[in-house]
């Protein structure tokens, strides 16, 4: 019992010591206070997040470990392991089964240069998080300065010699106030580089194309568009390209032109609209031609398939034409990026695909197109009788309740029989069938519904994309797409295996698909069986 009581007293003392240590140290566990915080080097060497920094201190010239064991006081900005990995990879080192990229960097870097880099992370004195103020500069032990940024959220950031705002050169303090006997340690997420290291390592401080977009205030909408379209990785991965970058006003003008339904990028909220946004952005990326990304007058290839930007000279530089009548002027030309060039322009360029989309915005749905056609009145009557008018308005589509404009999911292709085609069907059925009203039993209406859905394919297939072969309809029965020998035309075969339907008017476009007007009512096997049963 006395042993248990003694252990309890000891544990209580440990807990009290741990609680007291929290006032002075928000990095270590409470138990570390029992043996004291140690030196700044002790704190670094005991941290699993700073193993690369510890290795760097040992590899550098000048016995920095002993220095950090000295009297001090020192304020150390300690790059974490991720920071060293990012630096190593940016310099071309790669991780292998034998060593990490950071290990490869430390094995090859000049120890004297490494010492310069590390002493650039040390400032004399005790500086806790509360002592930093925005806009101040700190003189490091190396003698070079680093700048302090304190954000509105209270984050502490450090700006090194790269000083290119587009590259996000700041190193953020991710863990602060690691108190030690001879100073204080702040963990940071980026290795700070003095000018000497930038020069010696031939470190490319230029922003990438994506960094230009994300780091330039006047390109913030472009950066958001790239993210929304899911193109960030593709743009970041470009080896070399020239990007025509519309500024914020250019995007505002585009949204105005699209109308009230588009007040921001948030209104691009379904798959079709996001695909359109992606196509527009790809239309602004000019890949190299014969290894060059220099501009020349004439059509310029873009990353959007089969779409070209017309490059013209406007007296002061280059202008860019799209599928509209208005050209884009250059605001800032030839900004040098790590993986290409950026030209800021004053207009969002629109490929033909974008104009086609805009035309669809003002077009009608399939049901409205059927109703509007004078020779499809019986089809309209049939849709109403079978309660399929709504289905043809959003035919086979899955309604997106969050969409601001239209439903684009699962567009349809409708083979629409003319009035004459229906009258021929009524003749075949006999005197009891004089019109759609003659389908007045539940069984007959079910059959009529199946016949109508036998004319619908899931997906938008314009006449130019028709291919010979079997196609499964929405009724789950197959029709035959049959090529006409000696022509580029197709006819449609049904279960009769007798008379085929001719497409008399192809490509009646609707916002949710396309209709092809045909001269025969297509009949599935159930309809054939029904007709045969009447004989």
Short mmCIF file of C-alpha atoms in Angstrom, two decimals:
data_model
loop_
_atom_site.label_atom_id
_atom_site.label_comp_id
_atom_site.label_asym_id
_atom_site.label_seq_id
_atom_site.Cartn_x
_atom_site.Cartn_y
_atom_site.Cartn_z
CA UNK A 1 0.00 0.00 0.00
CA UNK A 2 2.88 2.39 0.82
CA UNK A 3 4.47 1.63 -2.58
CA UNK A 4 1.25 2.49 -4.35
CA UNK A 5 0.93 5.71 -2.34
CA UNK A 6 4.54 6.66 -3.12
CA UNK A 7 4.02 6.07 -6.88
CA UNK A 8 0.89 8.20 -6.74
CA UNK A 9 2.77 11.08 -5.11
CA UNK A 10 5.54 10.88 -7.72
CA UNK A 11 3.03 10.86 -10.58
CA UNK A 12 1.26 13.86 -9.05
CA UNK A 13 4.57 15.74 -8.90
CA UNK A 14 5.24 14.87 -12.54
CA UNK A 15 1.81 16.19 -13.46
CA UNK A 16 2.39 19.44 -11.61
CA UNK A 17 5.78 19.86 -13.23
CA UNK A 18 4.18 19.18 -16.62
CA UNK A 19 1.47 21.76 -16.04
CA UNK A 20 4.00 24.36 -14.98
CA UNK A 21 6.13 23.66 -18.05
CA UNK A 22 3.20 24.46 -20.38
CA UNK A 23 3.53 28.10 -19.45
CA UNK A 24 7.07 28.20 -20.81
CA UNK A 25 7.00 25.59 -23.55
CA UNK A 26 4.23 24.70 -26.00
CA UNK A 27 6.29 22.16 -27.95
CA UNK A 28 7.71 19.53 -25.59
CA UNK A 29 5.70 17.03 -23.59
CA UNK A 30 5.16 17.88 -19.92
CA UNK A 31 7.61 15.18 -18.87
CA UNK A 32 10.53 16.96 -20.52
CA UNK A 33 10.30 19.68 -17.89
CA UNK A 34 11.67 17.19 -15.32
CA UNK A 35 15.13 17.34 -16.90
CA UNK A 36 14.88 20.97 -18.06
CA UNK A 37 14.53 22.36 -21.60
CA UNK A 38 18.24 22.07 -22.49
CA UNK A 39 19.95 24.14 -25.18
CA UNK A 40 18.48 25.09 -28.52
CA UNK A 41 20.58 22.31 -30.03
CA UNK A 42 19.14 19.85 -27.53
CA UNK A 43 15.64 20.82 -28.57
CA UNK A 44 16.53 20.34 -32.25
CA UNK A 45 18.24 16.98 -31.72
CA UNK A 46 15.34 15.62 -29.64
CA UNK A 47 12.64 16.54 -32.17
CA UNK A 48 11.52 13.93 -34.68
CA UNK A 49 10.32 16.72 -36.98
CA UNK A 50 13.82 18.24 -37.21
CA UNK A 51 16.01 15.24 -38.04
CA UNK A 52 17.04 16.75 -41.39
CA UNK A 53 18.07 19.96 -39.65
CA UNK A 54 20.13 17.98 -37.12
CA UNK A 55 21.86 16.16 -40.00
CA UNK A 56 22.48 19.49 -41.71
CA UNK A 57 24.09 20.94 -38.56
CA UNK A 58 26.42 17.97 -38.42
CA UNK A 59 27.28 18.18 -42.14
CA UNK A 60 27.94 21.93 -42.17
CA UNK A 61 31.37 23.41 -41.59
CA UNK A 62 32.13 25.46 -38.48
CA UNK A 63 30.90 23.07 -35.76
CA UNK A 64 27.46 24.66 -35.54
CA UNK A 65 26.26 22.10 -33.01
CA UNK A 66 28.79 23.36 -30.48
CA UNK A 67 27.83 26.94 -31.26
CA UNK A 68 24.19 26.22 -30.53
CA UNK A 69 25.24 24.59 -27.27
CA UNK A 70 26.90 27.88 -26.28
CA UNK A 71 25.77 30.77 -24.13
CA UNK A 72 23.65 32.53 -26.69
CA UNK A 73 20.95 33.55 -26.46
CA UNK A 74 19.82 32.40 -29.92
CA UNK A 75 16.51 32.58 -31.70
CA UNK A 76 16.52 29.70 -34.19
CA UNK A 77 14.07 29.38 -37.09
CA UNK A 78 14.21 25.62 -37.55
CA UNK A 79 13.13 24.22 -40.96
CA UNK A 80 11.22 20.98 -40.47
CA UNK A 81 11.85 17.79 -42.42
CA UNK A 82 9.28 18.65 -45.09
CA UNK A 83 11.05 21.96 -45.72
CA UNK A 84 14.33 20.17 -46.47
CA UNK A 85 12.56 17.69 -48.74
CA UNK A 86 10.96 20.50 -50.75
CA UNK A 87 14.31 22.27 -51.12
CA UNK A 88 16.06 19.08 -52.19
CA UNK A 89 13.44 18.22 -54.78
CA UNK A 90 13.45 21.77 -56.15
CA UNK A 91 17.18 21.33 -56.74
CA UNK A 92 16.66 18.08 -58.65
CA UNK A 93 17.29 15.47 -55.95
CA UNK A 94 14.98 12.48 -55.77
CA UNK A 95 14.27 9.93 -53.07
CA UNK A 96 15.44 6.38 -53.72
CA UNK A 97 15.34 3.12 -51.80
CA UNK A 98 18.76 3.98 -50.36
CA UNK A 99 18.32 7.62 -49.36
CA UNK A 100 15.80 10.42 -49.24
CA UNK A 101 16.04 13.52 -51.41
CA UNK A 102 17.04 15.53 -48.33
CA UNK A 103 19.81 13.06 -47.49
CA UNK A 104 21.10 13.26 -51.06
CA UNK A 105 21.17 17.06 -50.85
CA UNK A 106 23.10 17.08 -47.57
CA UNK A 107 25.56 14.51 -48.92
CA UNK A 108 26.41 16.68 -51.93
CA UNK A 109 26.12 20.30 -50.82
CA UNK A 110 29.24 22.33 -50.03
CA UNK A 111 29.60 22.27 -46.19
CA UNK A 112 30.63 25.94 -46.15
CA UNK A 113 27.56 26.92 -48.18
CA UNK A 114 25.39 24.80 -45.92
CA UNK A 115 26.83 26.66 -42.93
CA UNK A 116 25.83 29.96 -44.54
CA UNK A 117 22.29 28.71 -45.09
CA UNK A 118 21.96 27.49 -41.51
CA UNK A 119 23.38 30.63 -39.87
CA UNK A 120 20.83 32.57 -41.97
CA UNK A 121 18.23 30.90 -39.73
CA UNK A 122 19.70 32.19 -36.45
CA UNK A 123 19.13 35.60 -34.85
CA UNK A 124 20.80 36.78 -31.67
CA UNK A 125 18.58 37.21 -28.62
CA UNK A 126 15.41 35.69 -27.24
CA UNK A 127 12.48 36.45 -29.54
CA UNK A 128 9.20 34.76 -28.69
CA UNK A 129 6.15 34.83 -30.95
CA UNK A 130 4.67 37.87 -29.24
CA UNK A 131 7.74 39.98 -30.01
CA UNK A 132 7.39 39.80 -33.82
CA UNK A 133 5.71 42.71 -35.61
CA UNK A 134 4.70 43.02 -39.23
CA UNK A 135 7.18 44.71 -41.58
CA UNK A 136 10.25 44.48 -39.36
CA UNK A 137 13.58 43.06 -40.50
CA UNK A 138 15.86 40.77 -38.55
CA UNK A 139 19.62 40.62 -38.95
CA UNK A 140 20.78 37.03 -38.90
CA UNK A 141 24.05 35.61 -37.58
CA UNK A 142 25.12 35.33 -41.22
CA UNK A 143 24.75 39.10 -41.49
CA UNK A 144 21.95 39.06 -44.08
CA UNK A 145 18.42 40.17 -43.26
CA UNK A 146 15.08 38.41 -43.28
CA UNK A 147 11.73 40.21 -43.24
CA UNK A 148 8.85 39.49 -40.88
CA UNK A 149 5.21 39.33 -41.95
CA UNK A 150 2.41 39.01 -39.42
CA UNK A 151 -0.84 38.15 -41.18
CA UNK A 152 -4.34 39.25 -40.21
CA UNK A 153 -4.84 35.78 -38.74
CA UNK A 154 -1.76 36.20 -36.57
CA UNK A 155 0.48 33.84 -38.55
CA UNK A 156 4.18 34.70 -38.49
CA UNK A 157 5.95 34.45 -41.83
CA UNK A 158 9.53 35.09 -42.91
CA UNK A 159 10.61 36.42 -46.29
CA UNK A 160 14.04 35.38 -47.54
CA UNK A 161 16.22 36.62 -50.40
CA UNK A 162 14.00 35.16 -53.15
CA UNK A 163 11.55 38.05 -52.59
CA UNK A 164 9.34 37.09 -55.51
CA UNK A 165 5.77 37.44 -54.23
CA UNK A 166 4.33 35.15 -56.91
CA UNK A 167 6.46 32.20 -55.74
CA UNK A 168 5.08 32.28 -52.20
CA UNK A 169 8.62 32.58 -50.79
CA UNK A 170 7.43 33.05 -47.25
CA UNK A 171 8.30 30.53 -44.60
CA UNK A 172 5.57 30.19 -42.00
CA UNK A 173 6.18 29.53 -38.33
CA UNK A 174 4.21 26.33 -37.79
CA UNK A 175 5.19 25.80 -34.14
CA UNK A 176 6.46 28.57 -31.92
CA UNK A 177 8.09 29.27 -28.61
CA UNK A 178 10.28 26.24 -28.04
CA UNK A 179 12.05 27.70 -25.00
CA UNK A 180 15.58 26.57 -24.19
CA UNK A 181 18.24 27.49 -21.63
CA UNK A 182 20.11 29.52 -24.22
CA UNK A 183 17.35 30.75 -26.51
CA UNK A 184 14.20 29.78 -28.31
CA UNK A 185 13.28 27.62 -31.31
CA UNK A 186 10.49 28.27 -33.84
CA UNK A 187 9.65 25.53 -36.35
CA UNK A 188 9.21 26.78 -39.96
CA UNK A 189 7.98 25.08 -43.14
CA UNK A 190 10.55 26.36 -45.68
CA UNK A 191 14.32 26.52 -45.79
CA UNK A 192 15.30 30.20 -45.95
CA UNK A 193 17.86 31.06 -48.64
CA UNK A 194 20.32 33.95 -48.47
CA UNK A 195 21.44 35.55 -51.73
CA UNK A 196 24.78 33.73 -51.62
CA UNK A 197 22.99 30.38 -51.60
CA UNK A 198 20.65 31.41 -54.41
CA UNK A 199 23.69 32.35 -56.51
CA UNK A 200 25.78 29.30 -55.61
CA UNK A 201 22.98 26.77 -56.13
CA UNK A 202 21.85 28.49 -59.30
CA UNK A 203 18.44 28.37 -57.66
CA UNK A 204 15.67 29.39 -60.07
CA UNK A 205 13.58 31.90 -58.14
CA UNK A 206 11.25 32.61 -61.03
CA UNK A 207 7.62 31.69 -60.40
CA UNK A 208 6.07 28.87 -62.38
CA UNK A 209 3.15 29.68 -64.64
CA UNK A 210 0.72 28.46 -61.99
CA UNK A 211 2.50 30.51 -59.31
CA UNK A 212 2.15 33.61 -61.45
CA UNK A 213 -1.58 32.98 -61.65
CA UNK A 214 -2.03 32.24 -57.95
CA UNK A 215 0.35 34.97 -56.76
CA UNK A 216 -0.81 37.89 -58.92
CA UNK A 217 -3.76 39.87 -57.57
CA UNK A 218 -5.12 40.76 -61.01
CA UNK A 219 -5.17 37.08 -61.99
CA UNK A 220 -7.04 35.83 -58.93
CA UNK A 221 -10.17 34.86 -60.88
CA UNK A 222 -8.05 32.99 -63.41
CA UNK A 223 -6.39 31.11 -60.54
CA UNK A 224 -9.81 30.24 -59.11
CA UNK A 225 -11.01 29.10 -62.54
CA UNK A 226 -8.00 26.82 -62.94
CA UNK A 227 -8.75 25.27 -59.56
CA UNK A 228 -12.49 24.90 -60.24
CA UNK A 229 -11.84 23.26 -63.61
CA UNK A 230 -9.47 20.76 -62.01
CA UNK A 231 -6.54 21.91 -64.13
CA UNK A 232 -4.12 22.97 -61.37
CA UNK A 233 -2.01 19.81 -61.62
CA UNK A 234 -1.99 19.95 -65.43
CA UNK A 235 -0.87 23.60 -65.47
CA UNK A 236 1.72 22.95 -62.76
CA UNK A 237 3.03 20.01 -64.77
CA UNK A 238 3.64 21.94 -68.00
CA UNK A 239 7.26 21.58 -69.11
CA UNK A 240 7.13 24.72 -71.21
CA UNK A 241 4.24 26.73 -72.59
CA UNK A 242 2.96 30.23 -73.21
CA UNK A 243 -0.18 31.16 -71.32
CA UNK A 244 -2.49 33.99 -72.34
CA UNK A 245 -3.80 35.05 -68.94
CA UNK A 246 -7.08 37.03 -68.82
CA UNK A 247 -7.11 39.51 -65.97
CA UNK A 248 -9.94 39.88 -63.47
CA UNK A 249 -11.75 42.51 -65.54
CA UNK A 250 -11.74 40.17 -68.52
CA UNK A 251 -13.52 37.51 -66.48
CA UNK A 252 -15.96 40.10 -65.12
CA UNK A 253 -16.78 41.09 -68.72
CA UNK A 254 -17.38 37.45 -69.62
CA UNK A 255 -19.76 36.94 -66.70
CA UNK A 256 -21.67 40.06 -67.72
CA UNK A 257 -22.01 38.72 -71.24
CA UNK A 258 -23.36 35.40 -69.97
CA UNK A 259 -26.26 37.12 -68.21
CA UNK A 260 -27.86 37.14 -64.81
CA UNK A 261 -27.44 33.41 -64.27
CA UNK A 262 -23.66 33.83 -64.13
CA UNK A 263 -22.53 36.29 -61.47
CA UNK A 264 -19.40 34.39 -60.43
CA UNK A 265 -17.48 31.18 -61.05
CA UNK A 266 -19.73 29.52 -58.47
CA UNK A 267 -22.47 29.50 -61.10
CA UNK A 268 -20.46 27.02 -63.15
CA UNK A 269 -21.96 24.27 -61.04
CA UNK A 270 -22.62 21.23 -63.18
CA UNK A 271 -20.48 18.91 -65.27
CA UNK A 272 -21.22 20.56 -68.60
CA UNK A 273 -20.41 24.05 -67.34
CA UNK A 274 -17.19 22.92 -65.65
CA UNK A 275 -16.17 21.10 -68.83
CA UNK A 276 -16.83 24.33 -70.73
CA UNK A 277 -14.66 26.28 -68.26
CA UNK A 278 -11.90 23.72 -68.72
CA UNK A 279 -12.08 24.04 -72.50
CA UNK A 280 -11.92 27.83 -72.30
CA UNK A 281 -8.82 27.68 -70.09
CA UNK A 282 -7.07 25.11 -72.30
CA UNK A 283 -7.73 27.46 -75.22
CA UNK A 284 -5.41 29.98 -73.52
CA UNK A 285 -2.42 27.63 -73.32
CA UNK A 286 -0.08 27.66 -76.31
CA UNK A 287 2.33 24.70 -76.39
CA UNK A 288 5.75 25.01 -78.05
CA UNK A 289 5.98 24.71 -81.82
CA UNK A 290 9.28 23.30 -83.05
CA UNK A 291 10.59 23.81 -79.53
CA UNK A 292 9.71 27.51 -79.41
CA UNK A 293 7.02 29.44 -77.52
CA UNK A 294 7.73 32.72 -79.32
CA UNK A 295 4.69 34.40 -80.82
CA UNK A 296 4.38 34.64 -84.58
CA UNK A 297 1.57 36.13 -86.66
CA UNK A 298 -0.92 33.50 -87.72
CA UNK A 299 -2.95 30.68 -86.18
CA UNK A 300 -1.45 29.39 -82.92
CA UNK A 301 -2.06 25.86 -81.66
CA UNK A 302 -3.69 25.57 -78.23
CA UNK A 303 -4.13 22.72 -75.78
CA UNK A 304 -7.81 22.58 -76.77
CA UNK A 305 -8.03 20.01 -79.58
CA UNK A 306 -8.47 21.44 -83.07
CA UNK A 307 -8.81 24.99 -81.74
CA UNK A 308 -6.52 27.83 -82.75
CA UNK A 309 -5.93 31.38 -81.55
CA UNK A 310 -5.34 33.94 -84.27
CA UNK A 311 -2.20 35.94 -83.43
CA UNK A 312 -1.99 39.38 -85.03
CA UNK A 313 0.35 42.37 -84.72
CA UNK A 314 -1.33 45.50 -83.39
CA UNK A 315 1.53 48.01 -83.65
CA UNK A 316 2.74 47.75 -80.06
CA UNK A 317 2.80 43.99 -79.74
CA UNK A 318 0.40 41.15 -80.34
CA UNK A 319 -3.37 40.80 -80.22
CA UNK A 320 -5.30 37.53 -80.09
CA UNK A 321 -8.43 36.55 -81.98
CA UNK A 322 -10.91 33.85 -81.02
CA UNK A 323 -14.23 32.58 -82.40
CA UNK A 324 -15.83 35.97 -81.75
CA UNK A 325 -15.33 39.25 -83.61
CA UNK A 326 -13.48 40.92 -80.71
CA UNK A 327 -9.76 40.49 -80.18
CA UNK A 328 -7.83 40.49 -76.92
CA UNK A 329 -5.08 43.06 -76.38
CA UNK A 330 -1.89 42.44 -74.45
CA UNK A 331 -1.63 44.26 -71.14
CA UNK A 332 1.68 42.80 -69.97
CA UNK A 333 3.80 40.81 -72.40
CA UNK A 334 6.28 37.99 -71.97
CA UNK A 335 6.44 37.60 -68.18
CA UNK A 336 9.27 35.15 -67.55
CA UNK A 337 8.17 32.04 -65.67
CA UNK A 338 10.13 28.96 -64.68
CA UNK A 339 8.28 26.81 -67.20
CA UNK A 340 7.31 29.30 -69.88
CA UNK A 341 5.95 32.77 -70.49
CA UNK A 342 2.80 34.57 -69.37
CA UNK A 343 1.01 37.32 -71.31
CA UNK A 344 -1.71 39.13 -69.37
CA UNK A 345 -4.60 39.97 -71.73
CA UNK A 346 -7.82 41.98 -71.40
CA UNK A 347 -10.36 39.45 -72.71
CA UNK A 348 -11.29 35.85 -72.08
CA UNK A 349 -10.78 34.09 -75.39
CA UNK A 350 -13.73 31.94 -76.48
CA UNK A 351 -13.36 28.88 -78.71
CA UNK A 352 -16.19 27.74 -80.95
CA UNK A 353 -17.16 25.18 -78.32
CA UNK A 354 -17.95 28.04 -75.93
CA UNK A 355 -20.12 29.79 -78.52
CA UNK A 356 -21.97 26.53 -79.17
CA UNK A 357 -22.60 26.23 -75.44
CA UNK A 358 -23.93 29.78 -75.26
CA UNK A 359 -26.26 28.97 -78.14
CA UNK A 360 -27.53 25.99 -76.17
CA UNK A 361 -28.30 28.23 -73.21
CA UNK A 362 -30.92 29.98 -75.31
CA UNK A 363 -32.19 26.85 -77.05
CA UNK A 364 -35.24 24.80 -76.11
CA UNK A 365 -35.48 21.30 -74.68
CA UNK A 366 -36.43 18.30 -76.77
CA UNK A 367 -40.09 18.42 -75.78
CA UNK A 368 -40.41 22.05 -76.82
CA UNK A 369 -38.71 21.32 -80.13
CA UNK A 370 -41.15 18.50 -80.77
CA UNK A 371 -44.13 20.70 -79.95
CA UNK A 372 -42.82 23.48 -82.18
CA UNK A 373 -42.42 21.27 -85.25
CA UNK A 374 -45.57 21.32 -87.41
CA UNK A 375 -45.15 17.77 -88.68
CA UNK A 376 -44.68 16.23 -85.21
CA UNK A 377 -48.08 17.02 -83.69
CA UNK A 378 -49.05 13.36 -83.25
CA UNK A 379 -45.76 12.67 -81.46
CA UNK A 380 -46.58 15.57 -79.16
CA UNK A 381 -50.02 14.08 -78.51
CA UNK A 382 -48.42 10.70 -77.77
CA UNK A 383 -45.98 12.24 -75.28
CA UNK A 384 -48.86 13.91 -73.45
CA UNK A 385 -50.99 10.75 -73.42
CA UNK A 386 -48.16 8.68 -71.93
CA UNK A 387 -47.00 11.37 -69.49
CA UNK A 388 -43.64 11.45 -71.24
CA UNK A 389 -43.61 15.17 -72.08
CA UNK A 390 -41.69 15.83 -68.89
CA UNK A 391 -39.31 13.00 -69.66
CA UNK A 392 -38.57 14.54 -73.05
CA UNK A 393 -38.03 17.94 -71.47
CA UNK A 394 -35.31 16.45 -69.27
CA UNK A 395 -35.21 13.25 -71.22
CA UNK A 396 -33.52 10.45 -69.26
CA UNK A 397 -31.64 13.14 -67.33
CA UNK A 398 -30.94 13.03 -63.63
CA UNK A 399 -32.24 16.31 -62.25
CA UNK A 400 -29.56 18.37 -60.50
CA UNK A 401 -31.42 20.38 -57.88
CA UNK A 402 -28.36 22.56 -57.23
CA UNK A 403 -27.87 23.62 -60.83
CA UNK A 404 -28.61 27.26 -61.52
CA UNK A 405 -29.48 26.90 -65.19
CA UNK A 406 -30.29 23.65 -66.91
CA UNK A 407 -29.97 19.93 -66.49
CA UNK A 408 -27.15 18.60 -68.65
CA UNK A 409 -26.64 15.16 -67.23
CA UNK A 410 -27.28 12.22 -69.58
CA UNK A 411 -28.45 14.10 -72.68
CA UNK A 412 -30.57 12.15 -75.16
CA UNK A 413 -30.96 11.46 -78.85
CA UNK A 414 -34.54 11.17 -80.13
CA UNK A 415 -35.62 9.70 -83.47
CA UNK A 416 -38.87 11.63 -83.95
CA UNK A 417 -41.51 10.05 -86.25
CA UNK A 418 -43.53 12.44 -88.40
CA UNK A 419 -47.31 12.66 -88.45
CA UNK A 420 -47.31 10.70 -91.71
CA UNK A 421 -45.31 7.94 -90.03
CA UNK A 422 -47.87 7.67 -87.22
CA UNK A 423 -50.76 7.61 -89.71
CA UNK A 424 -49.11 4.68 -91.47
CA UNK A 425 -48.91 2.89 -88.11
CA UNK A 426 -52.63 3.52 -87.48
CA UNK A 427 -53.40 2.02 -90.92
CA UNK A 428 -51.43 -1.09 -89.99
CA UNK A 429 -53.28 -1.40 -86.65
CA UNK A 430 -56.66 -1.28 -88.38
CA UNK A 431 -59.93 0.60 -88.14
CA UNK A 432 -59.98 0.57 -84.33
CA UNK A 433 -56.93 2.86 -84.23
CA UNK A 434 -57.59 6.26 -85.73
CA UNK A 435 -55.27 8.27 -83.51
CA UNK A 436 -53.45 8.41 -80.21
CA UNK A 437 -56.78 8.60 -78.37
CA UNK A 438 -57.45 5.02 -79.51
CA UNK A 439 -54.76 3.84 -77.09
CA UNK A 440 -57.17 3.99 -74.18
CA UNK A 441 -56.47 0.93 -72.08
CA UNK A 442 -53.66 0.53 -69.55
CA UNK A 443 -52.08 -2.20 -71.67
CA UNK A 444 -52.19 -0.06 -74.83
CA UNK A 445 -50.72 2.99 -73.07
CA UNK A 446 -47.89 0.84 -71.70
CA UNK A 447 -47.21 -0.38 -75.23
CA UNK A 448 -47.29 3.16 -76.60
CA UNK A 449 -44.84 4.23 -73.89
CA UNK A 450 -42.48 1.43 -74.86
CA UNK A 451 -42.75 2.42 -78.54
CA UNK A 452 -41.88 6.04 -77.74
CA UNK A 453 -38.91 5.14 -75.53
CA UNK A 454 -37.78 2.79 -78.32
CA UNK A 455 -36.98 6.00 -80.21
CA UNK A 456 -34.63 7.38 -77.55
CA UNK A 457 -30.90 6.81 -77.05
CA UNK A 458 -29.09 7.89 -73.92
CA UNK A 459 -26.45 10.43 -74.95
CA UNK A 460 -26.30 13.13 -77.58
CA UNK A 461 -25.44 11.63 -80.98
CA UNK A 462 -25.48 14.05 -83.89
CA UNK A 463 -25.72 12.68 -87.39
CA UNK A 464 -22.01 13.04 -88.00
CA UNK A 465 -21.31 10.74 -85.07
CA UNK A 466 -23.70 7.95 -86.06
CA UNK A 467 -21.97 4.61 -86.52
CA UNK A 468 -23.28 1.44 -88.07
CA UNK A 469 -24.26 -1.21 -85.56
CA UNK A 470 -26.66 -2.05 -82.78
CA UNK A 471 -27.77 0.66 -80.36
CA UNK A 472 -29.69 0.02 -77.14
CA UNK A 473 -32.58 2.38 -76.57
CA UNK A 474 -34.00 3.71 -73.32
CA UNK A 475 -36.70 1.00 -73.60
CA UNK A 476 -33.81 -1.51 -73.29
CA UNK A 477 -34.56 -2.86 -76.77
CA UNK A 478 -32.09 -2.56 -79.64
CA UNK A 479 -32.37 -0.70 -82.92
CA UNK A 480 -30.01 -0.99 -85.89
CA UNK A 481 -28.03 1.92 -87.31
CA UNK A 482 -27.53 0.90 -90.94
CA UNK A 483 -25.20 2.68 -93.35
CA UNK A 484 -26.52 3.34 -96.83
CA UNK A 485 -24.10 1.96 -99.40
CA UNK A 486 -22.48 4.65 -101.51
CA UNK A 487 -23.51 7.50 -99.21
CA UNK A 488 -22.68 8.95 -95.80
CA UNK A 489 -26.28 8.50 -94.69
CA UNK A 490 -27.84 6.04 -92.26
CA UNK A 491 -31.24 4.41 -91.93
CA UNK A 492 -32.75 3.00 -88.76
CA UNK A 493 -33.91 -0.61 -88.49
CA UNK A 494 -36.39 -2.01 -85.94
CA UNK A 495 -37.80 -5.40 -84.95
CA UNK A 496 -39.77 -5.70 -88.19
CA UNK A 497 -36.55 -6.47 -90.04
CA UNK A 498 -38.45 -5.18 -93.05
CA UNK A 499 -38.88 -1.48 -93.68
CA UNK A 500 -36.23 0.89 -92.33
CA UNK A 501 -36.76 4.48 -91.21
CA UNK A 502 -35.08 7.25 -93.16
CA UNK A 503 -33.74 10.33 -91.41
CA UNK A 504 -35.52 13.15 -93.18
CA UNK A 505 -34.23 16.01 -91.00
CA UNK A 506 -31.08 15.43 -88.97
CA UNK A 507 -29.67 17.37 -86.02
CA UNK A 508 -32.53 19.34 -84.51
CA UNK A 509 -30.45 20.55 -81.56
CA UNK A 510 -31.83 21.07 -78.07
CA UNK A 511 -30.11 21.98 -74.84
CA UNK A 512 -30.61 18.45 -73.54
CA UNK A 513 -29.84 16.53 -76.69
CA UNK A 514 -30.67 16.23 -80.35
CA UNK A 515 -33.62 15.02 -82.44
CA UNK A 516 -33.51 13.37 -85.86
CA UNK A 517 -36.86 13.43 -87.67
CA UNK A 518 -37.67 10.07 -89.30
CA UNK A 519 -40.39 8.85 -91.67
CA UNK A 520 -41.43 5.64 -89.87
CA UNK A 521 -42.52 4.70 -86.36
CA UNK A 522 -39.94 2.22 -85.06
CA UNK A 523 -41.53 -0.91 -83.60
CA UNK A 524 -40.01 -3.08 -80.85
CA UNK A 525 -40.77 -6.81 -80.67
CA UNK A 526 -43.60 -6.30 -78.17
CA UNK A 527 -45.35 -4.04 -80.68
CA UNK A 528 -44.89 -6.62 -83.43
CA UNK A 529 -46.36 -9.30 -81.16
CA UNK A 530 -49.29 -6.99 -80.34
CA UNK A 531 -50.01 -6.39 -84.03
CA UNK A 532 -49.80 -10.10 -84.80
CA UNK A 533 -52.20 -10.89 -81.95
CA UNK A 534 -54.83 -8.69 -83.61
CA UNK A 535 -54.91 -10.76 -86.79
#
